[in-house]
Amino acid sequence: MQNEDDLRGLAKVMDFMRALSILFVVINVYWFCYGALHDYGVNIGVVDKILMNFNRTAGLFTSILWTKLFAVVFLALSCLGTRGVKDEKITWPKIITSLTAGFILFFFNWWLLSLPFPAEANAALYVFSMAAGYILMLMGGVWLSRLLKNNMFDDVFNTENESFMQETRLIVNEYSVNLPTRFYYKKKWNNGWANVLMPQRATICVGSPGSGKSYAIINQFIKQQIEKGFAMYIYDFKFPDLSTIAYNHLLNNREGYVKTPTFYVINFDDPSRSHRCNPINPAFMEDISDAYESSYTIMLNLNRTWVSKQGDFFVESPIILFAAIIWFLRIYQDGKYCTFPHAVEFLNKPYEKIFPILTSYPELENYLSPFMDAWLGGAADQLQVRP
């Protein structure tokens, strides 16, 4: 609160200084353009007497420069209280040009009053040049104050010392993904490139929700990899955001592929927008460990709370049972019925029908021995594990 009060007080002082500066400009115009103003009917007797007394005692109007100097001094003092504002457009050439042009227009315009034109025209030219010069000096003074304060006081986070030169070259190869960047270095913004030359070595993009990961990184990976003719497997968590980008970009860049790939979508939430597929295709399973991996993935996706309970009996048991069923379907008639609907339908049959069939295969007999012992021992409640 104290700092805010101090800032308000300083702002009032600076406003008062600027008001005094403008007052001296008005006094200068009133005194040295008095004839033209008198012709327009501007004649304030009280003001005339006050200014005459000032001139008699202080010699304020003995030269046309005195009032201008006072105006510039108070203008400079008012600019000292300007707050620093981050603005990359403020540069030294702009400041010098503005101050120089304003100084010339403000101080070197006395000859306009002696031109061979009517007094009203000369006064108008004089007032216009003086106003333009004042505004230019005001702009230059404010810019100068802001720039100095930015350099001296506003770098509280040590931005200048922590900035460093980054890669500005565009390095391209047959695998690369090139992301345009913009970084701050040596008091200016520079354009650069983040070159991911071997993305197949594993690339991770980490950021909080809404930070722009998809827009800045993921979308570029998808587009550039499609342009270079790579096949892609995309997990579209916010379907159809990434799918739409990939599909449209594939349509526009089919010439990059020797053989145009087919575009498939697997959507478990909305089957009407999904291609048909078999997640337990027998062609992908060579031994029972593959069946276990398929069962593990399916069961944990159907029961999300099990992720935090891995290793528990009531989590591992249904996974093992379902893996045995998958492997049975894989080896029965060379996988003719090895599909997810068949596995679910088989699992929902009574245990007195399931276990005799499964244990008739030697590779599953030992695998299911704990289930058989529980079932034969009458512990049926422990076996009520359905996906």
Coordinates of N, CA and C in Angstrom, one line a residue, residues 84-317:
G84 N 8.6 2.4 -16.6 CA 9.2 1.5 -17.7 C 8.1 0.6 -18.2
V85 N 8.1 0.5 -19.5 CA 7.1 -0.5 -20.2 C 7.9 -1.3 -21.2
K86 N 7.7 -2.6 -21.2 CA 8.4 -3.5 -22.1 C 7.8 -3.2 -23.5
D87 N 8.7 -2.7 -24.4 CA 8.2 -2.4 -25.8 C 9.5 -2.5 -26.7
E88 N 9.5 -3.6 -27.5 CA 10.7 -3.9 -28.3 C 10.8 -2.8 -29.4
K89 N 9.7 -2.0 -29.7 CA 9.8 -1.1 -30.8 C 10.5 0.2 -30.4
I90 N 10.8 0.4 -29.1 CA 11.5 1.6 -28.7 C 13.0 1.3 -28.9
T91 N 13.6 2.1 -29.8 CA 15.0 2.0 -30.1 C 15.7 3.4 -30.1
W92 N 17.0 3.3 -29.9 CA 17.8 4.6 -29.8 C 17.6 5.4 -31.1
P93 N 17.7 4.9 -32.3 CA 17.5 5.8 -33.5 C 16.1 6.5 -33.4
K94 N 15.1 5.8 -33.0 CA 13.8 6.5 -32.9 C 13.8 7.6 -31.9
I95 N 14.4 7.4 -30.8 CA 14.5 8.4 -29.7 C 15.3 9.6 -30.2
I96 N 16.4 9.4 -30.8 CA 17.3 10.5 -31.2 C 16.6 11.3 -32.3
T97 N 15.9 10.6 -33.3 CA 15.2 11.3 -34.4 C 14.1 12.1 -33.8
S98 N 13.3 11.6 -32.9 CA 12.2 12.3 -32.3 C 12.7 13.6 -31.6
L99 N 13.7 13.4 -30.7 CA 14.2 14.5 -29.9 C 14.8 15.6 -30.8
T100 N 15.6 15.2 -31.8 CA 16.2 16.1 -32.7 C 15.2 16.9 -33.5
A101 N 14.2 16.2 -34.1 CA 13.2 16.9 -34.9 C 12.4 17.9 -34.0
G102 N 12.1 17.4 -32.8 CA 11.3 18.2 -31.9 C 12.1 19.5 -31.5
F103 N 13.4 19.3 -31.2 CA 14.2 20.4 -30.7 C 14.3 21.5 -31.8
I104 N 14.4 21.1 -33.1 CA 14.5 22.0 -34.2 C 13.2 22.7 -34.4
L105 N 12.1 22.0 -34.4 CA 10.8 22.7 -34.6 C 10.5 23.6 -33.5
F106 N 10.9 23.2 -32.3 CA 10.5 24.0 -31.1 C 11.3 25.3 -30.9
F107 N 12.6 25.2 -31.1 CA 13.5 26.3 -30.8 C 13.8 27.2 -32.1
F108 N 13.9 26.5 -33.2 CA 14.3 27.3 -34.4 C 13.2 27.6 -35.3
N109 N 12.1 28.2 -34.7 CA 11.0 28.6 -35.5 C 10.6 30.1 -35.4
W110 N 11.5 30.9 -34.8 CA 11.2 32.3 -34.5 C 11.1 33.1 -35.9
W111 N 11.8 32.6 -36.9 CA 11.8 33.3 -38.2 C 10.4 33.3 -38.8
L112 N 9.6 32.3 -38.4 CA 8.2 32.2 -39.0 C 7.4 33.4 -38.7
L113 N 7.7 34.1 -37.6 CA 6.9 35.3 -37.2 C 7.2 36.5 -38.1
S114 N 8.3 36.4 -38.8 CA 8.8 37.6 -39.7 C 8.6 37.3 -41.1
L115 N 7.8 36.3 -41.5 CA 7.6 36.0 -42.9 C 6.7 37.1 -43.5
P116 N 6.9 37.4 -44.8 CA 6.1 38.4 -45.5 C 4.6 38.0 -45.8
F117 N 4.0 37.5 -44.8 CA 2.6 37.0 -44.9 C 1.8 37.8 -43.8
P118 N 0.5 37.7 -43.9 CA -0.3 38.3 -42.8 C 0.1 37.8 -41.5
A119 N -0.1 38.6 -40.4 CA 0.3 38.2 -39.1 C -0.4 37.0 -38.6
E120 N -1.7 36.8 -39.0 CA -2.4 35.6 -38.6 C -1.8 34.3 -39.2
A121 N -1.3 34.4 -40.5 CA -0.7 33.2 -41.1 C 0.6 32.9 -40.4
N122 N 1.4 33.9 -40.2 CA 2.7 33.7 -39.5 C 2.5 33.1 -38.1
A123 N 1.5 33.6 -37.4 CA 1.2 33.1 -36.0 C 0.7 31.6 -36.1
A124 N -0.1 31.3 -37.1 CA -0.5 29.9 -37.3 C 0.6 28.9 -37.5
L125 N 1.5 29.4 -38.4 CA 2.7 28.5 -38.7 C 3.6 28.4 -37.5
Y126 N 3.7 29.5 -36.7 CA 4.5 29.4 -35.5 C 3.9 28.5 -34.5
V127 N 2.6 28.6 -34.2 CA 2.0 27.7 -33.3 C 2.0 26.3 -33.7
F128 N 1.8 26.0 -35.0 CA 1.8 24.6 -35.5 C 3.2 24.0 -35.3
S129 N 4.3 24.7 -35.7 CA 5.6 24.2 -35.6 C 6.0 24.0 -34.1
M130 N 5.6 24.9 -33.2 CA 5.9 24.8 -31.8 C 5.2 23.6 -31.2
A131 N 3.9 23.4 -31.5 CA 3.1 22.3 -31.0 C 3.7 20.9 -31.5
A132 N 4.1 20.9 -32.8 CA 4.7 19.7 -33.3 C 6.0 19.3 -32.7
G133 N 6.8 20.4 -32.5 CA 8.1 20.2 -31.8 C 7.9 19.7 -30.4
Y134 N 6.9 20.3 -29.7 CA 6.7 19.9 -28.3 C 6.2 18.4 -28.2
I135 N 5.4 18.1 -29.1 CA 4.9 16.7 -29.0 C 6.0 15.7 -29.3
L136 N 6.8 16.0 -30.3 CA 8.0 15.1 -30.6 C 8.9 15.0 -29.5
M137 N 9.2 16.1 -28.8 CA 10.1 16.1 -27.6 C 9.5 15.3 -26.5
L138 N 8.2 15.4 -26.3 CA 7.5 14.7 -25.3 C 7.5 13.2 -25.6
M139 N 7.3 12.8 -26.8 CA 7.4 11.4 -27.2 C 8.8 10.8 -27.0
G140 N 9.8 11.6 -27.5 CA 11.2 11.2 -27.3 C 11.6 11.1 -25.8
G141 N 11.2 12.0 -25.0 CA 11.5 12.0 -23.6 C 10.9 10.8 -22.9
V142 N 9.6 10.5 -23.2 CA 8.9 9.3 -22.6 C 9.6 8.1 -23.0
W143 N 9.9 7.9 -24.3 CA 10.7 6.7 -24.8 C 12.0 6.6 -24.1
L144 N 12.7 7.7 -24.0 CA 14.1 7.7 -23.4 C 14.0 7.2 -21.9
S145 N 13.0 7.8 -21.2 CA 12.8 7.4 -19.8 C 12.5 5.9 -19.7
R146 N 11.6 5.4 -20.5 CA 11.2 4.0 -20.5 C 12.4 3.1 -20.8
L147 N 13.1 3.5 -21.8 CA 14.2 2.6 -22.2 C 15.3 2.6 -21.1
L148 N 15.6 3.7 -20.5 CA 16.6 3.7 -19.4 C 16.1 2.9 -18.2
K149 N 14.9 3.0 -17.9 CA 14.3 2.3 -16.7 C 14.3 0.8 -17.0
N150 N 13.9 0.4 -18.2 CA 13.9 -1.0 -18.6 C 15.3 -1.6 -18.4
N151 N 16.3 -0.8 -18.9 CA 17.7 -1.3 -18.8 C 18.3 -1.4 -17.4
M152 N 17.8 -0.4 -16.5 CA 18.4 -0.3 -15.2 C 17.6 -1.0 -14.1
F153 N 16.3 -1.0 -14.2 CA 15.5 -1.4 -13.1 C 14.6 -2.6 -13.3
D154 N 14.1 -2.7 -14.6 CA 13.1 -3.7 -14.8 C 13.5 -5.1 -15.1
D155 N 14.8 -5.4 -15.2 CA 15.3 -6.7 -15.4 C 15.4 -7.4 -14.0
V156 N 14.3 -7.5 -13.3 CA 14.4 -8.1 -11.9 C 14.6 -9.6 -11.9
F157 N 14.2 -10.2 -13.0 CA 14.4 -11.7 -13.2 C 15.7 -12.1 -13.9
N158 N 16.6 -11.1 -14.1 CA 17.9 -11.4 -14.7 C 17.7 -12.0 -16.1
T159 N 16.8 -11.5 -16.8 CA 16.5 -12.0 -18.1 C 17.7 -11.9 -19.1
E160 N 18.4 -10.7 -19.0 CA 19.5 -10.5 -19.9 C 20.6 -11.5 -19.7
N161 N 21.0 -11.7 -18.4 CA 22.1 -12.6 -18.2 C 21.7 -14.1 -18.4
E162 N 20.4 -14.4 -18.3 CA 20.0 -15.8 -18.4 C 19.7 -16.2 -19.9
S163 N 19.6 -15.2 -20.8 CA 19.4 -15.4 -22.2 C 20.7 -15.9 -22.8
F164 N 20.5 -16.7 -23.9 CA 21.7 -17.3 -24.5 C 21.4 -17.5 -26.0
M165 N 22.4 -17.6 -26.8 CA 22.3 -17.8 -28.2 C 21.8 -19.2 -28.5
Q166 N 20.8 -19.4 -29.3 CA 20.2 -20.7 -29.6 C 20.4 -21.0 -31.1
E167 N 20.0 -22.2 -31.5 CA 20.2 -22.6 -32.9 C 19.4 -21.8 -33.9
T168 N 20.0 -21.2 -34.8 CA 19.3 -20.4 -35.9 C 19.4 -21.1 -37.2
R169 N 20.1 -22.2 -37.3 CA 20.2 -22.9 -38.6 C 19.1 -23.9 -38.8
L170 N 18.6 -24.0 -40.0 CA 17.6 -25.0 -40.3 C 18.4 -26.3 -40.8
I171 N 18.4 -27.3 -40.0 CA 19.1 -28.6 -40.4 C 18.1 -29.6 -40.7
V172 N 18.1 -30.1 -41.9 CA 17.1 -31.0 -42.4 C 17.8 -32.3 -42.9
N173 N 17.2 -33.5 -42.6 CA 17.6 -34.7 -43.1 C 16.3 -35.5 -43.4
E174 N 16.4 -36.8 -43.8 CA 15.3 -37.6 -44.2 C 14.4 -38.0 -43.1
Y175 N 14.8 -37.8 -41.8 CA 14.0 -38.2 -40.7 C 13.6 -36.9 -39.8
S176 N 14.2 -35.8 -40.0 CA 14.1 -34.7 -39.1 C 12.7 -34.1 -39.0
V177 N 12.5 -33.5 -37.9 CA 11.3 -32.7 -37.6 C 11.9 -31.3 -37.2
N178 N 11.5 -30.2 -37.9 CA 12.1 -28.9 -37.6 C 11.0 -28.0 -37.1
L179 N 11.2 -27.5 -35.9 CA 10.2 -26.6 -35.2 C 10.7 -25.2 -35.2
P180 N 10.0 -24.2 -35.8 CA 10.4 -22.8 -35.7 C 10.3 -22.3 -34.2
T181 N 11.3 -21.5 -33.8 CA 11.4 -21.0 -32.5 C 11.6 -19.5 -32.5
R182 N 11.4 -18.9 -31.4 CA 11.7 -17.4 -31.2 C 12.3 -17.2 -29.8
F183 N 13.4 -16.6 -29.8 CA 14.1 -16.5 -28.5 C 14.7 -15.1 -28.3
Y184 N 14.8 -14.7 -27.0 CA 15.3 -13.4 -26.7 C 16.8 -13.5 -26.4
Y185 N 17.6 -12.6 -27.1 CA 19.0 -12.6 -26.8 C 19.6 -11.3 -27.2
K186 N 20.4 -10.7 -26.4 CA 21.0 -9.4 -26.6 C 20.0 -8.3 -26.9
K187 N 19.0 -8.3 -26.1 CA 17.9 -7.2 -26.1 C 17.1 -7.2 -27.4
K188 N 17.0 -8.4 -28.1 CA 16.1 -8.4 -29.2 C 15.6 -9.8 -29.4
W189 N 14.5 -10.0 -30.1 CA 14.0 -11.3 -30.4 C 14.6 -11.8 -31.7
N190 N 14.9 -13.1 -31.7 CA 15.6 -13.8 -32.8 C 14.7 -15.0 -33.2
N191 N 14.8 -15.3 -34.5 CA 14.1 -16.5 -35.0 C 15.1 -17.6 -35.1
G192 N 14.7 -18.8 -34.7 CA 15.6 -19.9 -34.7 C 14.8 -21.2 -35.1
W193 N 15.5 -22.3 -34.9 CA 14.9 -23.7 -35.2 C 15.3 -24.7 -34.1
A194 N 14.4 -25.5 -33.8 CA 14.6 -26.7 -32.9 C 14.6 -27.9 -33.9
N195 N 15.8 -28.4 -34.1 CA 16.0 -29.5 -35.1 C 16.0 -30.8 -34.4
V196 N 15.0 -31.6 -34.6 CA 15.0 -33.0 -34.0 C 15.4 -33.9 -35.2
L197 N 16.7 -34.2 -35.2 CA 17.2 -34.9 -36.3 C 16.9 -36.4 -36.4
M198 N 16.8 -37.0 -35.2 CA 16.5 -38.5 -35.1 C 15.3 -38.7 -34.2
P199 N 14.1 -38.4 -34.6 CA 13.0 -38.5 -33.7 C 12.7 -40.0 -33.3
Q200 N 13.2 -41.0 -34.1 CA 12.9 -42.4 -33.8 C 13.7 -42.8 -32.6
R201 N 14.7 -42.0 -32.1 CA 15.4 -42.4 -30.9 C 14.6 -42.2 -29.6
A202 N 13.4 -41.7 -29.8 CA 12.4 -41.4 -28.7 C 12.4 -39.9 -28.4
T203 N 11.2 -39.4 -28.5 CA 11.0 -37.9 -28.3 C 9.8 -37.8 -27.4
I204 N 10.0 -37.0 -26.3 CA 9.0 -36.7 -25.4 C 8.7 -35.2 -25.3
C205 N 7.4 -34.9 -25.2 CA 6.9 -33.5 -25.1 C 6.1 -33.4 -23.8
V206 N 6.6 -32.6 -22.9 CA 6.0 -32.5 -21.6 C 5.5 -31.1 -21.3
G207 N 4.3 -30.9 -20.8 CA 3.8 -29.6 -20.5 C 2.5 -29.7 -19.8
S208 N 2.1 -28.6 -19.1 CA 0.8 -28.6 -18.4 C -0.3 -28.6 -19.4
P209 N -1.6 -28.9 -19.0 CA -2.7 -28.9 -19.9 C -2.9 -27.4 -20.4
G210 N -3.1 -27.3 -21.7 CA -3.4 -26.0 -22.3 C -2.1 -25.2 -22.6
S211 N -1.0 -25.8 -22.4 CA 0.3 -25.1 -22.7 C 0.6 -25.0 -24.2
G212 N -0.1 -25.7 -25.0 CA 0.2 -25.6 -26.4 C 1.0 -26.7 -27.0
K213 N 1.1 -27.9 -26.3 CA 1.9 -29.0 -26.8 C 1.4 -29.5 -28.2
S214 N 0.1 -29.7 -28.3 CA -0.4 -30.2 -29.6 C -0.1 -29.2 -30.7
Y215 N -0.5 -27.9 -30.5 CA -0.4 -26.9 -31.5 C 1.1 -26.6 -31.9
A216 N 2.0 -26.6 -31.0 CA 3.4 -26.2 -31.3 C 4.2 -27.4 -31.7
I217 N 4.0 -28.6 -31.1 CA 4.9 -29.7 -31.3 C 4.2 -30.9 -32.0
I218 N 3.2 -31.4 -31.4 CA 2.6 -32.6 -32.0 C 2.1 -32.5 -33.4
N219 N 1.4 -31.4 -33.7 CA 0.8 -31.2 -35.0 C 2.0 -31.1 -36.0
Q220 N 3.1 -30.4 -35.6 CA 4.2 -30.3 -36.6 C 4.9 -31.7 -36.8
F221 N 4.9 -32.5 -35.8 CA 5.5 -33.9 -36.0 C 4.6 -34.6 -37.0
I222 N 3.3 -34.6 -36.8 CA 2.4 -35.3 -37.7 C 2.6 -34.8 -39.1
K223 N 2.5 -33.5 -39.3 CA 2.5 -33.0 -40.7 C 3.9 -33.3 -41.3
Q224 N 5.0 -33.1 -40.7 CA 6.3 -33.2 -41.3 C 6.6 -34.7 -41.5
Q225 N 6.2 -35.6 -40.6 CA 6.5 -37.0 -40.9 C 5.6 -37.5 -42.0
I226 N 4.4 -37.0 -42.2 CA 3.6 -37.4 -43.3 C 4.2 -36.9 -44.6
E227 N 4.7 -35.7 -44.6 CA 5.3 -35.1 -45.8 C 6.5 -35.9 -46.2
K228 N 7.2 -36.6 -45.3 CA 8.4 -37.4 -45.6 C 8.1 -38.8 -45.8
G229 N 6.8 -39.2 -45.9 CA 6.4 -40.5 -46.3 C 6.4 -41.6 -45.2
F230 N 6.3 -41.2 -43.9 CA 6.3 -42.2 -42.9 C 4.9 -42.7 -42.5
A231 N 4.8 -43.9 -42.1 CA 3.5 -44.4 -41.6 C 3.4 -44.0 -40.1
M232 N 2.2 -43.7 -39.7 CA 2.0 -43.2 -38.3 C 0.9 -43.9 -37.6
Y233 N 1.2 -44.1 -36.3 CA 0.2 -44.7 -35.3 C -0.1 -43.6 -34.3
I234 N -1.3 -43.0 -34.4 CA -1.6 -41.8 -33.6 C -2.6 -42.1 -32.5
Y235 N -2.3 -41.8 -31.3 CA -3.2 -42.0 -30.2 C -3.9 -40.6 -30.0
D236 N -5.1 -40.5 -30.5 CA -5.9 -39.3 -30.5 C -6.7 -39.2 -29.2
F237 N -6.2 -38.6 -28.2 CA -6.9 -38.6 -26.9 C -8.2 -37.7 -27.0
K238 N -8.1 -36.7 -27.8 CA -9.3 -35.8 -28.0 C -9.9 -36.0 -29.4
F239 N -10.1 -37.2 -29.7 CA -10.7 -37.5 -31.1 C -11.8 -36.6 -31.4
P240 N -11.9 -36.0 -32.6 CA -11.0 -36.3 -33.8 C -10.0 -35.2 -34.1
D241 N -9.5 -34.5 -33.1 CA -8.5 -33.4 -33.3 C -7.3 -33.8 -34.2
L242 N -6.5 -34.7 -33.7 CA -5.3 -35.1 -34.4 C -5.7 -35.9 -35.6
S243 N -6.7 -36.7 -35.5 CA -7.1 -37.5 -36.7 C -7.5 -36.7 -37.9
T244 N -8.2 -35.6 -37.7 CA -8.6 -34.7 -38.7 C -7.3 -34.1 -39.4
I245 N -6.4 -33.6 -38.6 CA -5.1 -33.1 -39.1 C -4.4 -34.1 -39.9
A246 N -4.2 -35.3 -39.4 CA -3.5 -36.3 -40.1 C -4.1 -36.7 -41.4
Y247 N -5.5 -36.9 -41.4 CA -6.2 -37.3 -42.6 C -6.1 -36.3 -43.7
N248 N -6.3 -35.0 -43.3 CA -6.3 -34.0 -44.4 C -4.9 -33.8 -44.9
H249 N -3.9 -33.9 -44.0 CA -2.5 -33.7 -44.5 C -2.1 -34.8 -45.4
L250 N -2.6 -36.0 -45.1 CA -2.3 -37.2 -45.9 C -2.9 -37.0 -47.3
L251 N -4.1 -36.5 -47.4 CA -4.7 -36.3 -48.7 C -3.9 -35.3 -49.5
N252 N -3.3 -34.3 -48.8 CA -2.6 -33.3 -49.6 C -1.1 -33.6 -49.8
N253 N -0.7 -34.8 -49.3 CA 0.8 -35.1 -49.5 C 0.9 -36.6 -49.9
R254 N 0.0 -37.1 -50.6 CA 0.1 -38.5 -51.0 C 1.2 -38.8 -51.9
E255 N 1.7 -37.8 -52.6 CA 2.8 -38.0 -53.6 C 4.1 -38.3 -52.8
G256 N 4.2 -38.1 -51.5 CA 5.4 -38.5 -50.8 C 5.5 -39.9 -50.5
Y257 N 4.6 -40.7 -50.8 CA 4.6 -42.2 -50.5 C 4.7 -43.0 -51.8
V258 N 5.6 -44.0 -51.8 CA 5.7 -44.9 -52.9 C 4.4 -45.6 -53.1
K259 N 3.8 -46.1 -52.0 CA 2.4 -46.7 -52.0 C 1.6 -45.9 -51.0
T260 N 0.5 -45.3 -51.5 CA -0.4 -44.5 -50.7 C -1.0 -45.4 -49.5
P261 N -0.7 -45.0 -48.3 CA -1.2 -45.8 -47.2 C -2.7 -45.7 -47.0
T262 N -3.3 -46.6 -46.3 CA -4.7 -46.6 -46.0 C -4.9 -46.0 -44.6
F263 N -5.9 -45.2 -44.5 CA -6.2 -44.5 -43.2 C -7.3 -45.2 -42.4
Y264 N -6.9 -45.7 -41.2 CA -7.9 -46.4 -40.4 C -8.0 -45.7 -39.0
V265 N -9.2 -45.8 -38.5 CA -9.5 -45.2 -37.2 C -10.1 -46.3 -36.3
I266 N -9.6 -46.4 -35.1 CA -10.1 -47.4 -34.1 C -10.6 -46.5 -32.9
N267 N -12.0 -46.5 -32.7 CA -12.6 -45.7 -31.7 C -13.5 -46.6 -30.8
F268 N -13.0 -46.8 -29.6 CA -13.8 -47.7 -28.7 C -15.0 -47.0 -28.1
D269 N -15.0 -45.6 -28.1 CA -16.1 -44.9 -27.5 C -17.2 -44.7 -28.5
D270 N -16.9 -44.7 -29.7 CA -18.0 -44.5 -30.7 C -17.7 -45.5 -31.9
P271 N -18.2 -46.7 -31.8 CA -17.9 -47.7 -32.9 C -18.5 -47.3 -34.2
S272 N -19.5 -46.4 -34.3 CA -20.0 -46.0 -35.6 C -19.0 -45.2 -36.3
R273 N -17.9 -44.7 -35.7 CA -16.9 -43.9 -36.3 C -15.6 -44.6 -36.3
S274 N -15.7 -46.0 -36.3 CA -14.4 -46.8 -36.1 C -14.4 -47.9 -37.2
H275 N -13.2 -48.2 -37.7 CA -13.1 -49.4 -38.5 C -13.1 -50.6 -37.6
R276 N -13.5 -51.7 -38.2 CA -13.5 -53.0 -37.4 C -12.1 -53.6 -37.3
C277 N -11.8 -54.1 -36.1 CA -10.4 -54.7 -35.9 C -10.5 -55.8 -34.9
N278 N -9.5 -56.6 -34.8 CA -9.4 -57.7 -33.9 C -8.2 -57.5 -33.0
P279 N -8.4 -57.0 -31.7 CA -7.3 -56.7 -30.9 C -6.5 -57.9 -30.4
I280 N -7.1 -59.1 -30.6 CA -6.4 -60.3 -30.2 C -6.2 -61.2 -31.5
N281 N -5.8 -60.6 -32.6 CA -5.6 -61.3 -33.8 C -4.5 -62.4 -33.6
P282 N -4.9 -63.6 -34.0 CA -3.9 -64.8 -33.7 C -2.6 -64.6 -34.4
A283 N -2.6 -63.8 -35.5 CA -1.3 -63.7 -36.2 C -0.3 -62.9 -35.4
F284 N -0.7 -62.2 -34.3 CA 0.2 -61.4 -33.5 C 0.7 -62.2 -32.3
M285 N 0.2 -63.4 -32.1 CA 0.6 -64.1 -30.8 C 1.3 -65.4 -31.2
E286 N 2.5 -65.5 -30.6 CA 3.4 -66.7 -30.9 C 3.4 -67.6 -29.7
D287 N 3.3 -67.1 -28.5 CA 3.2 -68.0 -27.3 C 2.3 -67.4 -26.3
I288 N 2.1 -68.0 -25.1 CA 1.1 -67.6 -24.2 C 1.4 -66.3 -23.5
S289 N 2.7 -65.9 -23.5 CA 3.1 -64.6 -22.9 C 2.4 -63.4 -23.8
D290 N 2.3 -63.6 -25.1 CA 1.6 -62.6 -25.9 C 0.1 -62.6 -25.5
A291 N -0.5 -63.7 -25.2 CA -1.9 -63.7 -24.8 C -2.0 -63.0 -23.5
Y292 N -1.0 -63.2 -22.6 CA -1.1 -62.5 -21.3 C -1.0 -61.0 -21.5
E293 N -0.1 -60.5 -22.4 CA 0.0 -59.1 -22.6 C -1.3 -58.5 -23.2
S294 N -1.9 -59.2 -24.1 CA -3.2 -58.8 -24.6 C -4.2 -58.7 -23.5
S295 N -4.3 -59.7 -22.7 CA -5.3 -59.8 -21.6 C -5.0 -58.6 -20.6
Y296 N -3.7 -58.4 -20.3 CA -3.3 -57.4 -19.3 C -3.8 -56.0 -19.8
T297 N -3.6 -55.7 -21.1 CA -3.9 -54.4 -21.7 C -5.4 -54.3 -21.7
I298 N -6.2 -55.3 -22.1 CA -7.6 -55.2 -22.2 C -8.2 -55.0 -20.8
M299 N -7.8 -55.8 -19.8 CA -8.5 -55.8 -18.5 C -8.2 -54.5 -17.8
L300 N -6.9 -54.0 -17.9 CA -6.6 -52.7 -17.2 C -7.3 -51.5 -17.9
N301 N -7.6 -51.6 -19.2 CA -8.4 -50.5 -19.8 C -9.9 -50.6 -19.5
L302 N -10.3 -51.8 -19.3 CA -11.7 -51.9 -18.9 C -12.0 -51.6 -17.4
N303 N -10.9 -51.8 -16.6 CA -11.0 -51.5 -15.2 C -9.9 -50.6 -14.8
R304 N -10.1 -49.3 -15.0 CA -9.0 -48.3 -14.8 C -8.5 -48.3 -13.4
T305 N -9.3 -48.6 -12.4 CA -8.9 -48.6 -11.0 C -7.8 -49.7 -10.7
W306 N -7.8 -50.7 -11.6 CA -6.8 -51.8 -11.3 C -5.4 -51.3 -11.6
V307 N -5.2 -50.2 -12.3 CA -3.8 -49.7 -12.5 C -3.0 -49.5 -11.2
S308 N -3.7 -49.0 -10.2 CA -3.0 -48.8 -8.9 C -3.0 -50.0 -8.0
K309 N -3.6 -51.1 -8.5 CA -3.7 -52.3 -7.7 C -3.0 -53.5 -8.3
Q310 N -2.1 -53.2 -9.2 CA -1.4 -54.3 -9.9 C -0.6 -55.2 -8.9
G311 N -0.7 -56.5 -9.1 CA -0.1 -57.4 -8.2 C -1.0 -58.0 -7.2
D312 N -2.2 -57.4 -7.0 CA -3.2 -58.0 -6.1 C -3.8 -59.2 -6.7
F313 N -4.2 -60.1 -5.8 CA -4.8 -61.4 -6.2 C -6.0 -61.2 -7.1
F314 N -6.9 -60.3 -6.7 CA -8.2 -60.0 -7.4 C -8.0 -59.2 -8.7
V315 N -6.8 -58.8 -8.9 CA -6.4 -58.1 -10.2 C -5.7 -59.1 -11.1
E316 N -4.8 -59.8 -10.6 CA -4.0 -60.7 -11.4 C -4.8 -61.9 -11.8
S317 N -5.7 -62.4 -11.0 CA -6.5 -63.6 -11.3 C -7.3 -63.5 -12.6

